[in-house]
PDB file of C-alpha atoms in Angstrom:
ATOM      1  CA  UNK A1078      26.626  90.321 -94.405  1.00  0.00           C
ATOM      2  CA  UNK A1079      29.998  90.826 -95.294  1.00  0.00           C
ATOM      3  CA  UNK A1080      32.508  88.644 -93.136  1.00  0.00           C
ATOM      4  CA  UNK A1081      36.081  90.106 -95.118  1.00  0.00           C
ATOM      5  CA  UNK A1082      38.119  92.142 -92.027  1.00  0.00           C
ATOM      6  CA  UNK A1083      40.930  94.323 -94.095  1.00  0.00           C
ATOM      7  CA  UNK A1084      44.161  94.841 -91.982  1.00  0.00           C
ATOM      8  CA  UNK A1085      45.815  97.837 -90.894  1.00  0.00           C
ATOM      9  CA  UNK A1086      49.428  98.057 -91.071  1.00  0.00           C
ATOM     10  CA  UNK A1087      50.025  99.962 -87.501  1.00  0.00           C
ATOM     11  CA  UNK A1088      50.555  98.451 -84.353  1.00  0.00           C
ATOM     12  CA  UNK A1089      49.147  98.624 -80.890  1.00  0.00           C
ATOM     13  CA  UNK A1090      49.916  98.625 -77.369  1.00  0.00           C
ATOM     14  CA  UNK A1091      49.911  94.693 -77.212  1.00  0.00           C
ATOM     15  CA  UNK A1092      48.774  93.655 -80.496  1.00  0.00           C
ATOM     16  CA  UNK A1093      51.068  92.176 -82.846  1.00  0.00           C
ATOM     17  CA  UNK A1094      52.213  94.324 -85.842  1.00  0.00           C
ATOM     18  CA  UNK A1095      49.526  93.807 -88.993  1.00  0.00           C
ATOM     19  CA  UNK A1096      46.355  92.460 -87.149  1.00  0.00           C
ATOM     20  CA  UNK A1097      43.613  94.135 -86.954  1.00  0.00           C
ATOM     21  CA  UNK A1098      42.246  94.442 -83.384  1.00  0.00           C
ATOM     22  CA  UNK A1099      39.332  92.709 -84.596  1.00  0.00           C
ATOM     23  CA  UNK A1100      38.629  89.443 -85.977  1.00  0.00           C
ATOM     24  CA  UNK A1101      35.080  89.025 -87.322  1.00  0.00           C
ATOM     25  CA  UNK A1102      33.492  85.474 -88.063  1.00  0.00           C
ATOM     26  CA  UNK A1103      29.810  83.944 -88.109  1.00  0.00           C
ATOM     27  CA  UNK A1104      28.679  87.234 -87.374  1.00  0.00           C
ATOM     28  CA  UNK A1105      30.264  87.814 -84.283  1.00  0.00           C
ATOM     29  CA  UNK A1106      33.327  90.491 -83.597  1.00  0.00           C
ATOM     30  CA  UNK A1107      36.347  89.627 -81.089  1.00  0.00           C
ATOM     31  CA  UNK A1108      38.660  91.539 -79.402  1.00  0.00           C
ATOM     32  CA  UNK A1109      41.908  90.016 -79.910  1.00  0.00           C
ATOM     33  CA  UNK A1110      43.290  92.020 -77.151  1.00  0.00           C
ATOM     34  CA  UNK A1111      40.567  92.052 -74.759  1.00  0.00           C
ATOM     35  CA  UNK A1112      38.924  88.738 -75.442  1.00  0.00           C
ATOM     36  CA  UNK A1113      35.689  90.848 -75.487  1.00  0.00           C
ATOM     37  CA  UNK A1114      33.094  89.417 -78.307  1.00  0.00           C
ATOM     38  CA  UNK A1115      30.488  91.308 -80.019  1.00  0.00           C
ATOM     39  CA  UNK A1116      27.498  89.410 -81.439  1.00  0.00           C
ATOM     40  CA  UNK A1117      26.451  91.678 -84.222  1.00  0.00           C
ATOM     41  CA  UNK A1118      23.015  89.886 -84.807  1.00  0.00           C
ATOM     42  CA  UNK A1119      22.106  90.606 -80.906  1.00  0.00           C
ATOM     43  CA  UNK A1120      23.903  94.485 -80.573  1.00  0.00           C
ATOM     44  CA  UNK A1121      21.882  95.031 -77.830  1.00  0.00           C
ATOM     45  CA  UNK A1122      23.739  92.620 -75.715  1.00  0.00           C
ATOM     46  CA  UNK A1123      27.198  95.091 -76.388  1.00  0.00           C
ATOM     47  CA  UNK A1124      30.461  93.646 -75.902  1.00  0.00           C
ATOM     48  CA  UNK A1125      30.457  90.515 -73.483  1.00  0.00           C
ATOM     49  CA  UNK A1126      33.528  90.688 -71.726  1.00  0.00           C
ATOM     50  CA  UNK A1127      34.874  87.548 -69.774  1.00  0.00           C
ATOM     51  CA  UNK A1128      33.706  88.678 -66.206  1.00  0.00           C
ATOM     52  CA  UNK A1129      30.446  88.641 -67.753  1.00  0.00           C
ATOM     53  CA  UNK A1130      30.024  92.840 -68.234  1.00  0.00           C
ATOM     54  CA  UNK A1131      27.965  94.027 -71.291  1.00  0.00           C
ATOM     55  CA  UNK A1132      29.168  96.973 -72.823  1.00  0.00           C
ATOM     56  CA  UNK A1133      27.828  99.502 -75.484  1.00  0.00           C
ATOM     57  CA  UNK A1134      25.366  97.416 -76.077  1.00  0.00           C
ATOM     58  CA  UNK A1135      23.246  99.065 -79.345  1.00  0.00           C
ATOM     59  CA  UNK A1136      19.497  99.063 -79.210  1.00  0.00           C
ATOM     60  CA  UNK A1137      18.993  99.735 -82.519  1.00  0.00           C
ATOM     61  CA  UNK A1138      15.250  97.759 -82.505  1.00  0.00           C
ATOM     62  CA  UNK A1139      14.315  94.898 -84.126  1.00  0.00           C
ATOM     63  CA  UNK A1140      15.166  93.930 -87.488  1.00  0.00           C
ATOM     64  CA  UNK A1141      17.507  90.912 -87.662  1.00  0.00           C
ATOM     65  CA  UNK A1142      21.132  90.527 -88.452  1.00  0.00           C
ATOM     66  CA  UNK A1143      22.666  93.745 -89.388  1.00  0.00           C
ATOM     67  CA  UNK A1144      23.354  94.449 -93.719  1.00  0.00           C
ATOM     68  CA  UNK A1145      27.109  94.907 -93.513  1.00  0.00           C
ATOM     69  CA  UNK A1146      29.797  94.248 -91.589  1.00  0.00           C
ATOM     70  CA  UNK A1147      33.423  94.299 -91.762  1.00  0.00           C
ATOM     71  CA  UNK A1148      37.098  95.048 -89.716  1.00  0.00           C
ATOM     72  CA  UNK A1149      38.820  97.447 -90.339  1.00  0.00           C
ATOM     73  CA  UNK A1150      42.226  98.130 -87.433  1.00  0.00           C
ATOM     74  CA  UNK A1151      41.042  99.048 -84.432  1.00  0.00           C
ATOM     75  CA  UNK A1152      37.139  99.026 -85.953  1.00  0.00           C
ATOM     76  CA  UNK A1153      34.328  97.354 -86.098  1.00  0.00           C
ATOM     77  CA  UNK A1154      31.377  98.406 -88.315  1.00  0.00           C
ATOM     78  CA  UNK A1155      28.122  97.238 -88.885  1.00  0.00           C
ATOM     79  CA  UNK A1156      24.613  98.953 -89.753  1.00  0.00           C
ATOM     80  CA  UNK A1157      21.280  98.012 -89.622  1.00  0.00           C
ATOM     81  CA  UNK A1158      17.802  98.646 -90.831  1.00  0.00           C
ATOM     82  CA  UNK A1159      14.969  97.825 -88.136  1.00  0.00           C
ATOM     83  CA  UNK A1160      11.751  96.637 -89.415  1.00  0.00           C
ATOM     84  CA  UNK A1161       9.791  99.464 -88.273  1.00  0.00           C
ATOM     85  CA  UNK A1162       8.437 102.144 -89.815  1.00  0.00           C
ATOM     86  CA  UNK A1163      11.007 104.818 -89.222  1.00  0.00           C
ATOM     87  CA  UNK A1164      12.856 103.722 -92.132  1.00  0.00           C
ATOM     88  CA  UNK A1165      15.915 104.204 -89.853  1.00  0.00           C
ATOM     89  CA  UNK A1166      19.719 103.514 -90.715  1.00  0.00           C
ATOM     90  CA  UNK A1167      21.583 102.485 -88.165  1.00  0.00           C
ATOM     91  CA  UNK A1168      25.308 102.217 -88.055  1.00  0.00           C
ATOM     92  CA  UNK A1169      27.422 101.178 -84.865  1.00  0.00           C
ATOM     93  CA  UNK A1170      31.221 101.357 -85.233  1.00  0.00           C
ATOM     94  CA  UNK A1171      32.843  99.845 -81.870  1.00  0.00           C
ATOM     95  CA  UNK A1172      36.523 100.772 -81.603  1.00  0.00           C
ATOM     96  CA  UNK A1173      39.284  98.673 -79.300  1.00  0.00           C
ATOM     97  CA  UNK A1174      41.211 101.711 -77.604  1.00  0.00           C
ATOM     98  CA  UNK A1175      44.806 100.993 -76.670  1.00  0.00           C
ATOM     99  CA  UNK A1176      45.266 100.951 -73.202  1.00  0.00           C
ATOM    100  CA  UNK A1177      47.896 100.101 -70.328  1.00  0.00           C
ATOM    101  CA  UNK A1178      48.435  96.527 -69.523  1.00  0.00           C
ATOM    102  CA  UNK A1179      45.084  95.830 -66.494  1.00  0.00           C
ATOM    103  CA  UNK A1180      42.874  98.299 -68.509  1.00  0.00           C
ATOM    104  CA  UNK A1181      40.535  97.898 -71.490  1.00  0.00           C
ATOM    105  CA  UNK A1182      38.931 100.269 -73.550  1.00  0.00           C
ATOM    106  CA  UNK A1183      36.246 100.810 -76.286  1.00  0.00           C
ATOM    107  CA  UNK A1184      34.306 103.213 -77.730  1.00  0.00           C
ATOM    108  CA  UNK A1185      30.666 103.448 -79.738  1.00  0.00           C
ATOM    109  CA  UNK A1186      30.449 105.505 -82.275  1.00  0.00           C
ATOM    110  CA  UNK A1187      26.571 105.343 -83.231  1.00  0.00           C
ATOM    111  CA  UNK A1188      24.512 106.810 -86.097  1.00  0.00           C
ATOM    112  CA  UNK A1189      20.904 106.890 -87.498  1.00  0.00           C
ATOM    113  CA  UNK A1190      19.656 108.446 -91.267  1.00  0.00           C
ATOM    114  CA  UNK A1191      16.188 107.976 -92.344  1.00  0.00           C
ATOM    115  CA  UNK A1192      14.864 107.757 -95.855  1.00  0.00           C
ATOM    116  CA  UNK A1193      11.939 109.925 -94.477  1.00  0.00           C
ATOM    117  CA  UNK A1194      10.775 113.192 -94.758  1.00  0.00           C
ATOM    118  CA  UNK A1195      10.982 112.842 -90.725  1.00  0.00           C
ATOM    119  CA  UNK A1196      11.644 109.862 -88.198  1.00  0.00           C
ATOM    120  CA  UNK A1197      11.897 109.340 -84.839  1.00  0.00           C
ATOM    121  CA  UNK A1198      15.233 108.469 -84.476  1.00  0.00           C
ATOM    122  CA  UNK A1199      15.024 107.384 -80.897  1.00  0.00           C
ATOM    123  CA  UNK A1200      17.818 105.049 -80.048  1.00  0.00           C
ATOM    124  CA  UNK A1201      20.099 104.128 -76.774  1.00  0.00           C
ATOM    125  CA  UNK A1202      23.205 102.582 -75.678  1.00  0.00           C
ATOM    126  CA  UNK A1203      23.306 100.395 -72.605  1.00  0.00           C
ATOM    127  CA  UNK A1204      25.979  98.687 -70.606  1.00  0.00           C
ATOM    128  CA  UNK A1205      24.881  96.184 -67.597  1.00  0.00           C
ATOM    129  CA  UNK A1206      27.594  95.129 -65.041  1.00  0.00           C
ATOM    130  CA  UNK A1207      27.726  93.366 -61.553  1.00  0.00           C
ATOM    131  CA  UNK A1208      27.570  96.576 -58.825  1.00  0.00           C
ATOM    132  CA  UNK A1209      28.687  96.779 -55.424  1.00  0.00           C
ATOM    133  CA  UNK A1210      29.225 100.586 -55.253  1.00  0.00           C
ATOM    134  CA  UNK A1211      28.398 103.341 -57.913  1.00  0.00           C
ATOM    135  CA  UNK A1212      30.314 107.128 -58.242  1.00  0.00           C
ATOM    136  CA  UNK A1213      29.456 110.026 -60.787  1.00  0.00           C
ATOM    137  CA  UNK A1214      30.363 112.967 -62.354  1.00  0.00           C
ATOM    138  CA  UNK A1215      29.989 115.475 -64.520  1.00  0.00           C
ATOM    139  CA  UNK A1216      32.369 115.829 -67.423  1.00  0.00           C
ATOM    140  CA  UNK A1217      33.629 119.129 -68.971  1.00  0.00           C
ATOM    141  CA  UNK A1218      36.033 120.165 -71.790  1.00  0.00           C
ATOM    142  CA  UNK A1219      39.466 120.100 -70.544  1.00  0.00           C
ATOM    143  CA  UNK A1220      38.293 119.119 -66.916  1.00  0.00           C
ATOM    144  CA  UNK A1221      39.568 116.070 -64.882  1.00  0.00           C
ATOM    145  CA  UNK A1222      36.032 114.830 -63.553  1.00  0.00           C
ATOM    146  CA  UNK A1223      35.555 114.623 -59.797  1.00  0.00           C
ATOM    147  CA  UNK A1224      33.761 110.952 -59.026  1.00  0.00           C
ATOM    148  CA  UNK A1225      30.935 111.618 -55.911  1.00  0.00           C
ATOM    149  CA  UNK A1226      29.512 108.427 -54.471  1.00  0.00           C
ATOM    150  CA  UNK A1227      26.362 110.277 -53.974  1.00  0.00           C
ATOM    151  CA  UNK A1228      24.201 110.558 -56.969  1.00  0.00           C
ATOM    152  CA  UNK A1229      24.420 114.083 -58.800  1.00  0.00           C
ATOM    153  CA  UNK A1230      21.723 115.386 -61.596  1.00  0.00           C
ATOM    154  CA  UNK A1231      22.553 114.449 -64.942  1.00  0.00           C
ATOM    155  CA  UNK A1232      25.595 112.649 -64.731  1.00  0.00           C
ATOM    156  CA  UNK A1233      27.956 112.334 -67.892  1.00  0.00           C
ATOM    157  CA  UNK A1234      30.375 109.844 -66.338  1.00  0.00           C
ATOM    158  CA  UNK A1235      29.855 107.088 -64.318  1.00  0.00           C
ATOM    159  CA  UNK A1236      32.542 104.434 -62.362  1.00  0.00           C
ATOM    160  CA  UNK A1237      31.383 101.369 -60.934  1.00  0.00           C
ATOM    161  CA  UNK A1238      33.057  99.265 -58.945  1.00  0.00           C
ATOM    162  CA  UNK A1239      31.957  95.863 -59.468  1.00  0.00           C
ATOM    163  CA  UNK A1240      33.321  94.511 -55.827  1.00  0.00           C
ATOM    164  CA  UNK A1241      35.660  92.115 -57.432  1.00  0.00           C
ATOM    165  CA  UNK A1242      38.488  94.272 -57.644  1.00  0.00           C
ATOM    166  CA  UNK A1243      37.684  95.774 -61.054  1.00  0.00           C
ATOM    167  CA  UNK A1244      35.760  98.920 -62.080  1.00  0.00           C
ATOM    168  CA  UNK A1245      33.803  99.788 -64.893  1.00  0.00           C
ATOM    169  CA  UNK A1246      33.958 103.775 -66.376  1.00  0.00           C
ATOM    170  CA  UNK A1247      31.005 104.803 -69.144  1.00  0.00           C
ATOM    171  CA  UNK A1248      31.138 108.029 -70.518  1.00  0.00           C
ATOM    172  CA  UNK A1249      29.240 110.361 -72.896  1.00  0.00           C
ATOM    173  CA  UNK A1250      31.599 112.511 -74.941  1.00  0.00           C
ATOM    174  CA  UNK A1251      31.012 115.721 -73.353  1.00  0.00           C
ATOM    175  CA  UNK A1252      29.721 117.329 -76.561  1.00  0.00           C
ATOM    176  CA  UNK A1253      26.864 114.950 -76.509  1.00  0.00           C
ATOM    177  CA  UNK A1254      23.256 116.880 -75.224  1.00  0.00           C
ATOM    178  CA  UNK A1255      22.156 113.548 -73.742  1.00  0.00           C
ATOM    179  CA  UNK A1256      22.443 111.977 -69.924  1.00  0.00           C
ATOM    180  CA  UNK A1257      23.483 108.823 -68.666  1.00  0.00           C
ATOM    181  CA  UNK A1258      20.846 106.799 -66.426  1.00  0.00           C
ATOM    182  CA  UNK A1259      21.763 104.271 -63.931  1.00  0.00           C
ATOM    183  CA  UNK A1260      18.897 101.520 -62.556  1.00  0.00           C
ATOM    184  CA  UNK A1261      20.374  99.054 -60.458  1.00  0.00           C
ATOM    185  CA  UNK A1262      18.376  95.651 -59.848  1.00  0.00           C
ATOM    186  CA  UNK A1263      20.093  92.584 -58.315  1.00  0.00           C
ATOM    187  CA  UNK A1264      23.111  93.497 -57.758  1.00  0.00           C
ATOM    188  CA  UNK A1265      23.513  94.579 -61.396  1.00  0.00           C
ATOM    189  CA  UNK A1266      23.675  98.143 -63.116  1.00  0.00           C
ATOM    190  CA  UNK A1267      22.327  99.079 -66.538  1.00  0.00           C
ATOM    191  CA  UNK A1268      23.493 102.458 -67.090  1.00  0.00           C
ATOM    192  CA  UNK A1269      22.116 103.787 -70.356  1.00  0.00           C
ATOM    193  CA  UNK A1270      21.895 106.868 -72.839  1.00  0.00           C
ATOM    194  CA  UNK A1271      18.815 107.536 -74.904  1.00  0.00           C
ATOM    195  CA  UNK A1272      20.075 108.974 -77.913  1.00  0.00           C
ATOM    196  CA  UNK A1273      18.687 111.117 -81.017  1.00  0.00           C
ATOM    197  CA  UNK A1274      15.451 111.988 -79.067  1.00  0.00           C
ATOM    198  CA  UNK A1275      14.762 115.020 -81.230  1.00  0.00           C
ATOM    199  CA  UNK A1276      14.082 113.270 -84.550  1.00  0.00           C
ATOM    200  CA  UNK A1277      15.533 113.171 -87.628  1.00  0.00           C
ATOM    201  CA  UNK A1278      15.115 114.224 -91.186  1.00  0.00           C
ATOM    202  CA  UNK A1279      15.772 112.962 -94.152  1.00  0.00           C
ATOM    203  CA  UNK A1280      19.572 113.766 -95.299  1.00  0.00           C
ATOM    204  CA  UNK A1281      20.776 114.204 -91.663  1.00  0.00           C
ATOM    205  CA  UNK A1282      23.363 112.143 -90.366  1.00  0.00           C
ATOM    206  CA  UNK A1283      22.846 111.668 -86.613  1.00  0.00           C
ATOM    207  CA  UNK A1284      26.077 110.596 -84.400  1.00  0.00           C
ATOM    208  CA  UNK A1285      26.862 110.268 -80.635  1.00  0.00           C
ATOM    209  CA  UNK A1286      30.031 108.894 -78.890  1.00  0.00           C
ATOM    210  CA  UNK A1287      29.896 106.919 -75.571  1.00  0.00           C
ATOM    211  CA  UNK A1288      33.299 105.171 -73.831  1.00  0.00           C
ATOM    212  CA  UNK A1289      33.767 102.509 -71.891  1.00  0.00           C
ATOM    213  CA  UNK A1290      37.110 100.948 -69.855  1.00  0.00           C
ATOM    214  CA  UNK A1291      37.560  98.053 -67.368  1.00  0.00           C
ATOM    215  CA  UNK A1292      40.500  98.491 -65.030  1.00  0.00           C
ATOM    216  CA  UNK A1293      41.540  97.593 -61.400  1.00  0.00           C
ATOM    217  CA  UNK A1294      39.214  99.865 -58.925  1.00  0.00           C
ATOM    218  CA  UNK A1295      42.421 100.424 -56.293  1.00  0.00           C
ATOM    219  CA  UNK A1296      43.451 102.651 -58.423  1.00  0.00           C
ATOM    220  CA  UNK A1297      40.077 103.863 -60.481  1.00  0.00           C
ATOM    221  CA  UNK A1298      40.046 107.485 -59.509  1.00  0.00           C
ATOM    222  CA  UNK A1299      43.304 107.967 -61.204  1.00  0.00           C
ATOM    223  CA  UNK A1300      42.971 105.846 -64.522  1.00  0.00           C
ATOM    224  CA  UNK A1301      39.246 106.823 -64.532  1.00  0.00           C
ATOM    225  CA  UNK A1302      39.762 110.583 -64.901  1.00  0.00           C
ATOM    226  CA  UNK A1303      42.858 110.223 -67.107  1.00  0.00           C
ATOM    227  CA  UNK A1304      40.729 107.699 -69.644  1.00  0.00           C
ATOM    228  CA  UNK A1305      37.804 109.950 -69.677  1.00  0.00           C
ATOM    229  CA  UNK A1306      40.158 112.996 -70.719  1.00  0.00           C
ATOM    230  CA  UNK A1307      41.875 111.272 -73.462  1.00  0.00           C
ATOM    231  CA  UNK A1308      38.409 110.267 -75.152  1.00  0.00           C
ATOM    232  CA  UNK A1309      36.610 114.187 -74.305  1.00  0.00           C
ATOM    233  CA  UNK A1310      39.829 115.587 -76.075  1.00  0.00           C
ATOM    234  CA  UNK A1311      39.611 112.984 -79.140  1.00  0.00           C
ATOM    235  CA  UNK A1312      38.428 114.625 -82.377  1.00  0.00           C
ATOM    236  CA  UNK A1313      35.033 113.434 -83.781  1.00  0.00           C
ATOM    237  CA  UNK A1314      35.282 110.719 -85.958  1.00  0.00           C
ATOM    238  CA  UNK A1315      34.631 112.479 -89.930  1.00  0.00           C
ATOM    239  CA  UNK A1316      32.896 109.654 -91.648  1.00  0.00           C
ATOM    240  CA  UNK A1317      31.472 105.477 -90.785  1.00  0.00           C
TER     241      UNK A1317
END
């Protein structure tokens, strides 16, 4: 696994000029910023923040340490190859998002191939964090979401409020044809998005975008909305 992070010359919302976002050693990924770390031989576990959320995890199946690795500014890339018999690719690129001092952002860029004729190609994301209350919505192109505390079908955004004083946002990029699920058990939410349930062939590069922030909840219906804009409006990310 490569370990070598190359540096970006921009700069951040507070990150010094000429660091990369990322640093990446032993196989794990932190967020300078954020203090966030990534293990990338456990992706399922996501992004362990310092409260103790786990976001974007990866359940790319099992298969060991991923093949490649590496930094690159505000990324973090890594793929896989499960040993199953899909022959299934897997690449997960998490990015840090700048955001305004109290918030924190990322998002998951994940991807599947197959060296098939035809795979199943069934993967998911999953993010698990303490819940006291949970509100949804729907998300639509140039839209501000309206958060409901009562459940609504097929939500594409979901903000939950952790009872701490902080709130946790996960979003689909509205282009996506999946759902979000939420099971709560124990005081704790896993709210997770199967992806790539149609299959895939061979030569087809599968890719699906989900967001997550961490900000203060007194004020989560406004930074929630204007987060989840700012990542449906982003252009799709042209290559891994």
């Amino acid at each position: 696994m490569s370990r070598s992070a190359s540096v970006s010359p921009h700069s951040t919302a507070g990150r010094d000029r000429g660091l990369a976002a990322w640093s990446l050693a032993g196989g794990q990924a932190h967020d300078r910023t954020a203090h966030a770390v990534l293990d990338l031989t456990a992706p399922a576990s996501g992004l362990v923040t310092p409260a103790g959320d786990q976001l974007l995890g990866f359940e790319v199946g099992e298969g060991g340490p991923p093949i490649d690795a590496w930094v690159r500014g505000d990324d973090v890339t890594a793929i896989w190859e499960p040993g199953d018999d899909r022959g299934l690719r897997a690449t997960g690129l998490w990015r840090a998002h700048p955001a305004d001092a109290g918030l924190a952002a990322w998002e998951l860029v994940a991807s599947a191939t197959t060296r098939q004729l035809w795979a199943d190609s069934t993967l998911a994301v999953s993010s698990v964090v303490a819940a006291a209350e949970i509100l949804s919505a729907t998300s639509h192109p140039g839209a501000s979401p309206l958060f409901s505390p009562r459940a609504i079908p097929d939500p594409a955004i979901v903000l939950v409020r952790r009872g701490d004083g902080r709130s946790v946002l996960v979003m689909l990029h509205p282009s996506e044809h999946q759902t979000l699920t939420v099971v709560c058990d124990g005081g704790r939410a896993r709210v997770k998005c199967a992806l790539f349930p149609a299959g895939v062939e061979k030569g087809v590069l599968l890719r699906s975008r989900v967001f997550a922030a961490v900000g203060p909840t007194a004020d989560d219906v406004a930074w929630g909305p204007r987060l989840a804009a700012g990542f449906a409006a982003s252009p799709p990310l042209l290559s891994t």
